[in-house]
CSV table of C-alpha atoms and ligand atoms in Angstrom, one decimal:
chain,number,residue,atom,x,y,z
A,25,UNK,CA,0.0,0.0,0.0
A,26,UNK,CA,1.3,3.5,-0.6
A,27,UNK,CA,2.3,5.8,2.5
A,28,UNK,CA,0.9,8.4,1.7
A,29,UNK,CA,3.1,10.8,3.4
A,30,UNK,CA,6.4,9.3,2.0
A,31,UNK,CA,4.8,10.0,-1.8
A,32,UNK,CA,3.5,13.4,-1.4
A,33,UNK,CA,6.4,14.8,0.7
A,34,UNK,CA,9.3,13.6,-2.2
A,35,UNK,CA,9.8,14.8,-5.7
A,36,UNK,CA,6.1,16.1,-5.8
A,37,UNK,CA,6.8,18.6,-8.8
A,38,UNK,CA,8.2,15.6,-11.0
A,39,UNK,CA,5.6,13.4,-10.1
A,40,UNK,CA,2.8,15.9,-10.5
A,41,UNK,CA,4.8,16.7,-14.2
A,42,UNK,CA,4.6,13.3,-15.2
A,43,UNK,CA,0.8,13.2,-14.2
A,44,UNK,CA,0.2,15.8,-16.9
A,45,UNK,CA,-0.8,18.2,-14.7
A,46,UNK,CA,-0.1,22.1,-15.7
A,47,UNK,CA,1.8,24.5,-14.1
A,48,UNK,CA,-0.7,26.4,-12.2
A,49,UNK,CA,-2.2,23.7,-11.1
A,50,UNK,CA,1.3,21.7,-9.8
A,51,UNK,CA,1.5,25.1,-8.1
A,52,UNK,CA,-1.8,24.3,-6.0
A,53,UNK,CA,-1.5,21.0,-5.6
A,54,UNK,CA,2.0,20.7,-3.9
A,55,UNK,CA,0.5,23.7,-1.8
A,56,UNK,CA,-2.4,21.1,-1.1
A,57,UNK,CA,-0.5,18.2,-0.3
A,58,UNK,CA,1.7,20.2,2.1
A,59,UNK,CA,-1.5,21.6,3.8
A,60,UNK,CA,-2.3,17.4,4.3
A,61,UNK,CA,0.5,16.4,5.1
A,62,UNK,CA,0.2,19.4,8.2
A,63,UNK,CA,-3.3,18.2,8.7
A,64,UNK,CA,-3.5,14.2,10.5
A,65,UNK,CA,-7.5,14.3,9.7
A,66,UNK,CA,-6.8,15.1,6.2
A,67,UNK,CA,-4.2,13.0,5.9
A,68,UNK,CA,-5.9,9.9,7.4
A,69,UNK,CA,-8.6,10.3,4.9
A,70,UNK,CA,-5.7,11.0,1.9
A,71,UNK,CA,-4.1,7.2,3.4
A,72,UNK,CA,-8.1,5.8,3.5
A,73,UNK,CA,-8.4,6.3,-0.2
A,74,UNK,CA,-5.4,5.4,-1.5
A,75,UNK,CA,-5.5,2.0,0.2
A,76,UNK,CA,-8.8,1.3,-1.2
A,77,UNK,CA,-7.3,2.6,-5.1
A,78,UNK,CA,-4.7,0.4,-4.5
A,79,UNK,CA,-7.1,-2.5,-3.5
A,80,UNK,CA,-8.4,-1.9,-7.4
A,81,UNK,CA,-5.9,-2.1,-9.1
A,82,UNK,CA,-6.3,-4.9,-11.8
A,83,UNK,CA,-9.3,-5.5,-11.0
A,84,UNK,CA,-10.6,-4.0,-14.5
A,85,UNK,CA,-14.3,-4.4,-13.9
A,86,UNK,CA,-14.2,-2.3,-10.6
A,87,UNK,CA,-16.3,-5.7,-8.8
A,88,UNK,CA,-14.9,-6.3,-5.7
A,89,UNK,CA,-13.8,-2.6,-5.3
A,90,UNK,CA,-15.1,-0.5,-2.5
A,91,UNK,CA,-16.2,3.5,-3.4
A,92,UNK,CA,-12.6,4.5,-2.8
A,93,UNK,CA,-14.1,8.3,-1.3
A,94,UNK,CA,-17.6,9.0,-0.3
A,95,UNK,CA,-20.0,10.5,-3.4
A,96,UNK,CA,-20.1,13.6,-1.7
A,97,UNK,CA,-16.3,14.5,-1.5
A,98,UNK,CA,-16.2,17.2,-3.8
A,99,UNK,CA,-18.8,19.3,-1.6
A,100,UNK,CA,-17.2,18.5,2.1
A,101,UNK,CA,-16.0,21.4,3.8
A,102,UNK,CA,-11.9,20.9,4.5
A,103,UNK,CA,-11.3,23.0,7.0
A,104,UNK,CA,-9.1,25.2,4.6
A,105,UNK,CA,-10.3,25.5,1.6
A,106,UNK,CA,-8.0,23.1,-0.2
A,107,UNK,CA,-10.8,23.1,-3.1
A,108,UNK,CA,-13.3,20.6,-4.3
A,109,UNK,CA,-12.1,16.5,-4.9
A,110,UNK,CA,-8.9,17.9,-4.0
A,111,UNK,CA,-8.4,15.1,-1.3
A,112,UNK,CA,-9.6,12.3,-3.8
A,113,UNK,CA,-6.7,13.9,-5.8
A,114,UNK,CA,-4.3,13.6,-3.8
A,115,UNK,CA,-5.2,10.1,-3.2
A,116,UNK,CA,-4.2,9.7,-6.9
A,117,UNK,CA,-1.4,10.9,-7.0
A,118,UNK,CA,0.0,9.2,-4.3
A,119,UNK,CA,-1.3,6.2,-5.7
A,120,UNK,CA,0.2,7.0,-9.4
A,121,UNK,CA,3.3,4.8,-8.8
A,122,UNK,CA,1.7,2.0,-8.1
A,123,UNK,CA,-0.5,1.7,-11.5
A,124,UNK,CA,2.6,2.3,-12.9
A,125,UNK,CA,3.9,-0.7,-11.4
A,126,UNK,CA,1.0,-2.6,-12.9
A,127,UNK,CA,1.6,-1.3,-16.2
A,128,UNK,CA,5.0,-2.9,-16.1
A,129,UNK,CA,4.0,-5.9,-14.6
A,130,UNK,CA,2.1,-6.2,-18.2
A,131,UNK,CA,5.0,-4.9,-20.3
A,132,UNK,CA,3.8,-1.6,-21.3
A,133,UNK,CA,5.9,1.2,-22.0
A,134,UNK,CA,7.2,3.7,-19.7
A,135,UNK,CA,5.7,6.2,-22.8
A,136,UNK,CA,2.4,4.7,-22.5
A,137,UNK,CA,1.7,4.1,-18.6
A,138,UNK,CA,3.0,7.6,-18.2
A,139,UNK,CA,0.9,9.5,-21.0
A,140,UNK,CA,-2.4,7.2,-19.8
A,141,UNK,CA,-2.4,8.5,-16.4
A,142,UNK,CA,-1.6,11.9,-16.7
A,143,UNK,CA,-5.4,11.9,-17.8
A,144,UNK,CA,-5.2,13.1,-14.0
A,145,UNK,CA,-3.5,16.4,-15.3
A,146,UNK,CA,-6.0,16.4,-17.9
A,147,UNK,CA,-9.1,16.3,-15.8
A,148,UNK,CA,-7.5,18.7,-13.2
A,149,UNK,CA,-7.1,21.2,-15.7
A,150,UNK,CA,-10.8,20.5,-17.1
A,151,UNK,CA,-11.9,21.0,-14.0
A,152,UNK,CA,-10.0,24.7,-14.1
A,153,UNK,CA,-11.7,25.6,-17.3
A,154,UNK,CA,-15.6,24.4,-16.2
A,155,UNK,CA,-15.1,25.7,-12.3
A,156,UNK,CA,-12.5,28.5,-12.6
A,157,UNK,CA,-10.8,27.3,-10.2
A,158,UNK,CA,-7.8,24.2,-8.5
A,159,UNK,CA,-10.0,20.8,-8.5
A,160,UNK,CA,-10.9,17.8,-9.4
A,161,UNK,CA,-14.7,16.9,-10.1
A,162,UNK,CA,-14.2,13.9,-12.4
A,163,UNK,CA,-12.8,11.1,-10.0
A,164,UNK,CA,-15.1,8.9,-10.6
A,165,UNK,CA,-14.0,8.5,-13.9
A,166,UNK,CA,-10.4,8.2,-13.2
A,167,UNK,CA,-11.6,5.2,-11.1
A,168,UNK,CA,-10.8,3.5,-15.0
A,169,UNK,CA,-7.2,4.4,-15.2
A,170,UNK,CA,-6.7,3.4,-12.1
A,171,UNK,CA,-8.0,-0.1,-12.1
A,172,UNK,CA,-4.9,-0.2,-15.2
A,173,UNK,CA,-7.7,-0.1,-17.7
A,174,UNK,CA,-7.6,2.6,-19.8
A,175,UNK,CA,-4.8,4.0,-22.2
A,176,UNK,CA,-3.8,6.8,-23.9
A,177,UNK,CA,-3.0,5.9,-27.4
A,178,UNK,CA,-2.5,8.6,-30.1
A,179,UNK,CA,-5.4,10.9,-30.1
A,180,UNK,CA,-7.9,8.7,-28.3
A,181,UNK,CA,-8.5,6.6,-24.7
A,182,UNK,CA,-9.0,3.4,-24.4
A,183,UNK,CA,-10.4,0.8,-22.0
A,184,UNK,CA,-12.0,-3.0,-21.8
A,185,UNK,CA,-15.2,-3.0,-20.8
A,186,UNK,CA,-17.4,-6.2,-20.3
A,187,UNK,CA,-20.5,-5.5,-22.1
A,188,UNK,CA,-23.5,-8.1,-22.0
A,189,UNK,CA,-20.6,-11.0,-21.7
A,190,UNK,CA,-18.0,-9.6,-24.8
A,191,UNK,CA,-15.4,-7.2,-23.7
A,192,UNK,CA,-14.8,-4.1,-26.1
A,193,UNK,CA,-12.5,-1.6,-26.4
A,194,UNK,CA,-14.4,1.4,-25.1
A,195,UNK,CA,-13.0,4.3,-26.4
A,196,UNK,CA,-13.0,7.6,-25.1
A,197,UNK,CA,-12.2,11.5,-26.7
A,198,UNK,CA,-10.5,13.6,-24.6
A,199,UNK,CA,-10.4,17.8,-25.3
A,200,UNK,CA,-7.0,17.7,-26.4
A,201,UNK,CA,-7.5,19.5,-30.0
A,202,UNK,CA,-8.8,18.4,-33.6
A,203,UNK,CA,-10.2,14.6,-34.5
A,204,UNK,CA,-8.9,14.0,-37.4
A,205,UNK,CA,-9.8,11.3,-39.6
A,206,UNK,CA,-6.1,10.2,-39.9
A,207,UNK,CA,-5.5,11.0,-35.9
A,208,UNK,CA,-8.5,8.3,-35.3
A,209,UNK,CA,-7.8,5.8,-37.4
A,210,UNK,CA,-3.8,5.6,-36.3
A,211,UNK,CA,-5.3,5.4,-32.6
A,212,UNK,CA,-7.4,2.6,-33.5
A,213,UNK,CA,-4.2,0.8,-35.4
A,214,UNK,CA,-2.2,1.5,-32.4
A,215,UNK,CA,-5.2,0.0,-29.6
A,216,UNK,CA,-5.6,-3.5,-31.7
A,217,UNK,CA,-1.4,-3.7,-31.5
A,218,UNK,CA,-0.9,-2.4,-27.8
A,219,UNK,CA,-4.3,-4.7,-26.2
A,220,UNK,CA,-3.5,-7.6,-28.2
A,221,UNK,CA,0.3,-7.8,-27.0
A,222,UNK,CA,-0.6,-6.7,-23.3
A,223,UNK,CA,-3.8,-7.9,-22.7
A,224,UNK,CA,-4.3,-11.0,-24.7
A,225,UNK,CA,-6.3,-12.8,-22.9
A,226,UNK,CA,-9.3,-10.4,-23.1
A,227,UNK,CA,-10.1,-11.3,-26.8
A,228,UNK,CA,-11.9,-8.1,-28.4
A,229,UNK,CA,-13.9,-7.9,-31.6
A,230,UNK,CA,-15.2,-4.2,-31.4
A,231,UNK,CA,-14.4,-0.9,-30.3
A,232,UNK,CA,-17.9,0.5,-28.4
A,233,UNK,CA,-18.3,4.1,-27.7
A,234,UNK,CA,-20.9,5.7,-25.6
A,235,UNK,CA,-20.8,10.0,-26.7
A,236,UNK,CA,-23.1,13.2,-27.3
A,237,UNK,CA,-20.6,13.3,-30.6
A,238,UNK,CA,-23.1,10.0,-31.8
A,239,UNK,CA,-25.8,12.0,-31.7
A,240,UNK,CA,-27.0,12.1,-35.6
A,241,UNK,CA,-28.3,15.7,-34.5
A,242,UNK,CA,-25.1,16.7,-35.2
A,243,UNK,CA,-24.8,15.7,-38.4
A,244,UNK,CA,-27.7,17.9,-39.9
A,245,UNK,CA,-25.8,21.1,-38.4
A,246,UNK,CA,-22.1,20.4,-39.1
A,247,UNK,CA,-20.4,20.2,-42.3
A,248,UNK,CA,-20.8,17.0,-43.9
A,249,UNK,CA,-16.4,16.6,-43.7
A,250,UNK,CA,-16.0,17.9,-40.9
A,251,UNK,CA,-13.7,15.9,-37.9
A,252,UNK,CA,-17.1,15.3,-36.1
A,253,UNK,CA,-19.3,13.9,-38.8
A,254,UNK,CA,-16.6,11.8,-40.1
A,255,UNK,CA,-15.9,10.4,-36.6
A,256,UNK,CA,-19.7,10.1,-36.1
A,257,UNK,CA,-19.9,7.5,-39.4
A,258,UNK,CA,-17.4,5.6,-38.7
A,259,UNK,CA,-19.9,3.7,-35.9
A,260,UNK,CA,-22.8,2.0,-35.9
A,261,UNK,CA,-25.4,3.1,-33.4
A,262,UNK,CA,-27.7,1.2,-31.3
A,263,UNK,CA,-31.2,2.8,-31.2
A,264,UNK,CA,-31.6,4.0,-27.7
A,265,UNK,CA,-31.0,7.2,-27.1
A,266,UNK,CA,-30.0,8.7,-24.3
A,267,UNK,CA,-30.2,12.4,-22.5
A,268,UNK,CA,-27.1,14.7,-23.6
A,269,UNK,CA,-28.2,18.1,-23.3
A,270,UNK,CA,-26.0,18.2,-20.2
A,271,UNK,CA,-22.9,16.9,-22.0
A,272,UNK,CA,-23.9,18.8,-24.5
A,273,UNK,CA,-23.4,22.0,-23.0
A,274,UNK,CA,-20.3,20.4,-21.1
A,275,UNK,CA,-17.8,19.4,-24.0
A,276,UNK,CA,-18.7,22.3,-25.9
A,277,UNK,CA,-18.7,25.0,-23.5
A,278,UNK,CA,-17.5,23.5,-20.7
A,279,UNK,CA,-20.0,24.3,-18.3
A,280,UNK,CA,-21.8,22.3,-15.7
A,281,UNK,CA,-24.7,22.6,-14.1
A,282,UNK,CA,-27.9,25.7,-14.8
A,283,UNK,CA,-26.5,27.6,-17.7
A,284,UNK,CA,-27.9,30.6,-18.8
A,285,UNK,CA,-28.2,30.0,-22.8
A,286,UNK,CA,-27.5,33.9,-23.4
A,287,UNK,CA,-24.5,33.6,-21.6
A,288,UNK,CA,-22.7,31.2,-24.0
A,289,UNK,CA,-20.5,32.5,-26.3
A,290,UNK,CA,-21.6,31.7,-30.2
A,291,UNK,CA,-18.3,31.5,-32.4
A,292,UNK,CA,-18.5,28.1,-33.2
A,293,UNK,CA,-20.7,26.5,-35.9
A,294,UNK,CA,-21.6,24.2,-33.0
A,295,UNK,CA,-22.1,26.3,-30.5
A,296,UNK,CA,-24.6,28.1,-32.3
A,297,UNK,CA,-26.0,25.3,-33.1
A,298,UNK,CA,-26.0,23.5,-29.5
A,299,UNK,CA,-27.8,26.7,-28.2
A,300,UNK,CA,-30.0,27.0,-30.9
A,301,UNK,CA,-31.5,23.5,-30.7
A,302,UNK,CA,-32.2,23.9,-26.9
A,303,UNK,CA,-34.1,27.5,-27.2
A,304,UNK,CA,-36.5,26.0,-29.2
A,305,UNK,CA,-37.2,22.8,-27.0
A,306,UNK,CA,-35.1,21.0,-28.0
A,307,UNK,CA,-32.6,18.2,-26.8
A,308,UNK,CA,-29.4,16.1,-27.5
A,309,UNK,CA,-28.7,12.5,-27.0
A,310,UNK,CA,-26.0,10.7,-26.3
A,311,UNK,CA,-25.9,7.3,-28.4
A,312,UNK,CA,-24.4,3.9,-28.1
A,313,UNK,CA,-22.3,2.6,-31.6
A,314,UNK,CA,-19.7,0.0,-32.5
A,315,UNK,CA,-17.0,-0.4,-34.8
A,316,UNK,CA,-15.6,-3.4,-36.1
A,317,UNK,CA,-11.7,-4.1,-35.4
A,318,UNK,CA,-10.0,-2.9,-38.2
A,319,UNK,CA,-8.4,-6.6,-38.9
A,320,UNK,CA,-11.8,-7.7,-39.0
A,321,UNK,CA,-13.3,-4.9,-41.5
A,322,UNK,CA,-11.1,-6.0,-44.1
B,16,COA,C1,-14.6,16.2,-30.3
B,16,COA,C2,-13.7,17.4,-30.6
B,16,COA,C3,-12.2,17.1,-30.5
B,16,COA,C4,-14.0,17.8,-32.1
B,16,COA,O1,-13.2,18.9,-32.4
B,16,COA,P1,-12.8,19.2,-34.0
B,16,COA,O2,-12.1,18.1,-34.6
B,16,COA,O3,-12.2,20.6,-33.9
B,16,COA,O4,-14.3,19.3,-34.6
B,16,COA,P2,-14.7,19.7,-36.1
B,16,COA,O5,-13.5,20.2,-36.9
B,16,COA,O6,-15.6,18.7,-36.6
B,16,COA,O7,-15.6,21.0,-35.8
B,16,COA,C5,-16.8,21.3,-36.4
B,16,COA,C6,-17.3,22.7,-36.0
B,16,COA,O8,-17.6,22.7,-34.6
B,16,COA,C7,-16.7,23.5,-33.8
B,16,COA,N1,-16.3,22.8,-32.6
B,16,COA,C8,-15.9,21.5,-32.5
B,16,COA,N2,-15.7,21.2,-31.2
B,16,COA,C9,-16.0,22.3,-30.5
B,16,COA,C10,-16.0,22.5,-29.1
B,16,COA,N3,-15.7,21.6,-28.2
B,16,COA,N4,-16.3,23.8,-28.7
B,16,COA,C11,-16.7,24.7,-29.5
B,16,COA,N5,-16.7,24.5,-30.9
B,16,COA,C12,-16.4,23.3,-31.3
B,16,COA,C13,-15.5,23.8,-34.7
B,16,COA,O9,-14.9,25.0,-34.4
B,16,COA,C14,-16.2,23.8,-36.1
B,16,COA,O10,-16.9,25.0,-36.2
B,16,COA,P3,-16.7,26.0,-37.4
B,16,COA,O11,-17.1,25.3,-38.6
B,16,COA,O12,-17.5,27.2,-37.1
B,16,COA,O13,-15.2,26.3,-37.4
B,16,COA,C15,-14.1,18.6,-29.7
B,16,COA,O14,-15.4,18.9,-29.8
B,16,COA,C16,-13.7,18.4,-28.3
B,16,COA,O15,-12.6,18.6,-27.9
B,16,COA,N6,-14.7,18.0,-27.4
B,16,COA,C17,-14.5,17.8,-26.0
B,16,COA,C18,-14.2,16.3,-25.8
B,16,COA,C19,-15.4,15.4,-26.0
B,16,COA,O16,-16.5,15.9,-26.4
B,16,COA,N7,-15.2,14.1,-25.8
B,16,COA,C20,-16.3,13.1,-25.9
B,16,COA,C21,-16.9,12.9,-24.5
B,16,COA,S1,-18.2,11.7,-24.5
């Protein structure tokens, strides 16, 4: 199990670099850990978290794994105001080394492990942009990476996911600039090559995506080659549709929460377009689709 104290209090700034996170919010978070590490309470809690992450690890279906922090951590009062899932954080990166070791125990690059997780700088910095502020309100979701399931290959994220008894690759966009046809495909080339040499015993016929960009809303509004209509075709959708006015409004705008319509700023073909579509009543959907292993398309 990770001591907490031990990782937080040595060579913070380069762990915190290789987590991807940015430099204003390294800046806050070695001024967070050092407020825990002054703080037994805080600290206890920190040590309870990343002993039940580290229980997880492997365990790529999150079964026998315990709700590492309570639901509600974002909106507990510290104290201090550290910030919100800032303790959950910290019990991430303390835990960081430790994936890392399970990466290798599979083989995988030094590259890859380190590129998959800093998804944690990623989502801290997300966090920045929708709040305005140091944080962390996507934990749940970095629950994934931190089982050593998901991967950062090329433009896209990847993880195995059982569904209904087959495991697909899941596969996962994150706001790190254009989607280009070419960016996608060389992802996809590069997720058959790394889960078939590391993870060969999970046999996979499909990559499965679950997005608001599979909503075929978006199709009528956007140009018919652009990035997000090309992406869009490349996957065969299931018919249930699903609510997606809130990621909607999320990915595009980053915002969370009531948002004022007026407030949005309409620059964008799709911004004009997301706003438009909800003023008049209205909504997007977020859609299941699949897409055959390239090997197997031929
Ligand atoms: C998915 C994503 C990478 C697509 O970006 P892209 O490759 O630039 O998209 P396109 O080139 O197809 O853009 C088409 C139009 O929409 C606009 N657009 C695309 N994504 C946008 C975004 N997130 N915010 C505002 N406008 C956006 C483009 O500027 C373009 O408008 P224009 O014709 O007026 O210039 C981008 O939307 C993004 O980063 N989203 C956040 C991550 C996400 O949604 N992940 C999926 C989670 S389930």
């Amino acid at each position: 199990m990770a001591d907490v104290r031990a990782r937080l209090g040595t060579d913070l700034p380069d762990l915190l670099r290789r987590l991807g996170f940015r430099d204003d919010d390294a800046a806050d978070a070695v001024d967070a850990a050092a407020e825990v590490l002054d703080s037994p309470a805080d600290l206890a809690r920190v040590q309870t978290y990343a002993d039940r992450l580290s229980t997880a690890i492997g365990d790529l279906r999150l079964e026998q794994a315990e709700d590492p922090w309570p639901e509600d951590e974002p909106a507990v009062a510290h104290g201090r105001d550290l910030g919100a899932g800032v303790l959950a954080m910290l019990a991430l990166v303390a835990t960081a080394e430790d994936v890392h070791d399970y990466h290798r125990s599979r083989a995988i690059d030094d590259d890859i492990s380190w590129r998959s997780l800093s998804d944690l700088g990623q989502q801290v910095w997300v966090h920045r942009l929708t709040y305005d502020s140091f944080g962390l309100h996507t934990q749940g979701w970095l629950r994934i990476a931190w089982s050593g399931d998901l991967y950062w290959l090329g433009r896209l994220q990847f993880n195995l996911q059982l569904n209904d008894g087959e495991w697909v690759l899941s596969t996962h966009i994150p706001r790190t600039g254009p989607l280009t046809p070419e960016s996608v495909q060389e992802s996809f080339r590069a997720a058959v090559a790394f889960f078939g040499r590391h993870f060969a015993e999970f046999p996979v016929r499909r990559f499965w995506c679950s997005s608001w960009l599979l909503d075929p809303q978006l199709t009528e509004v956007l140009a018919a080659d652009s990035n997000m209509v090309r992406f869009q075709r490349l996957w065969q959708l299931d018919p249930e549709e699903m609510e997606g006015d809130g990621d909607a409004l999320f990915f595009t705008f980053a915002r969370r929460g009531d948002v004022d319509l007026d407030s949005l700023p309409q620059d964008t073909t799709l911004q004009r377009a997301i706003v438009k579509r909800l003023k008049s009543g209205g909504h997007w959907y977020a859609r299941r689709g699949s897409y055959p292993l390239p090997d197997q398309s031929a």
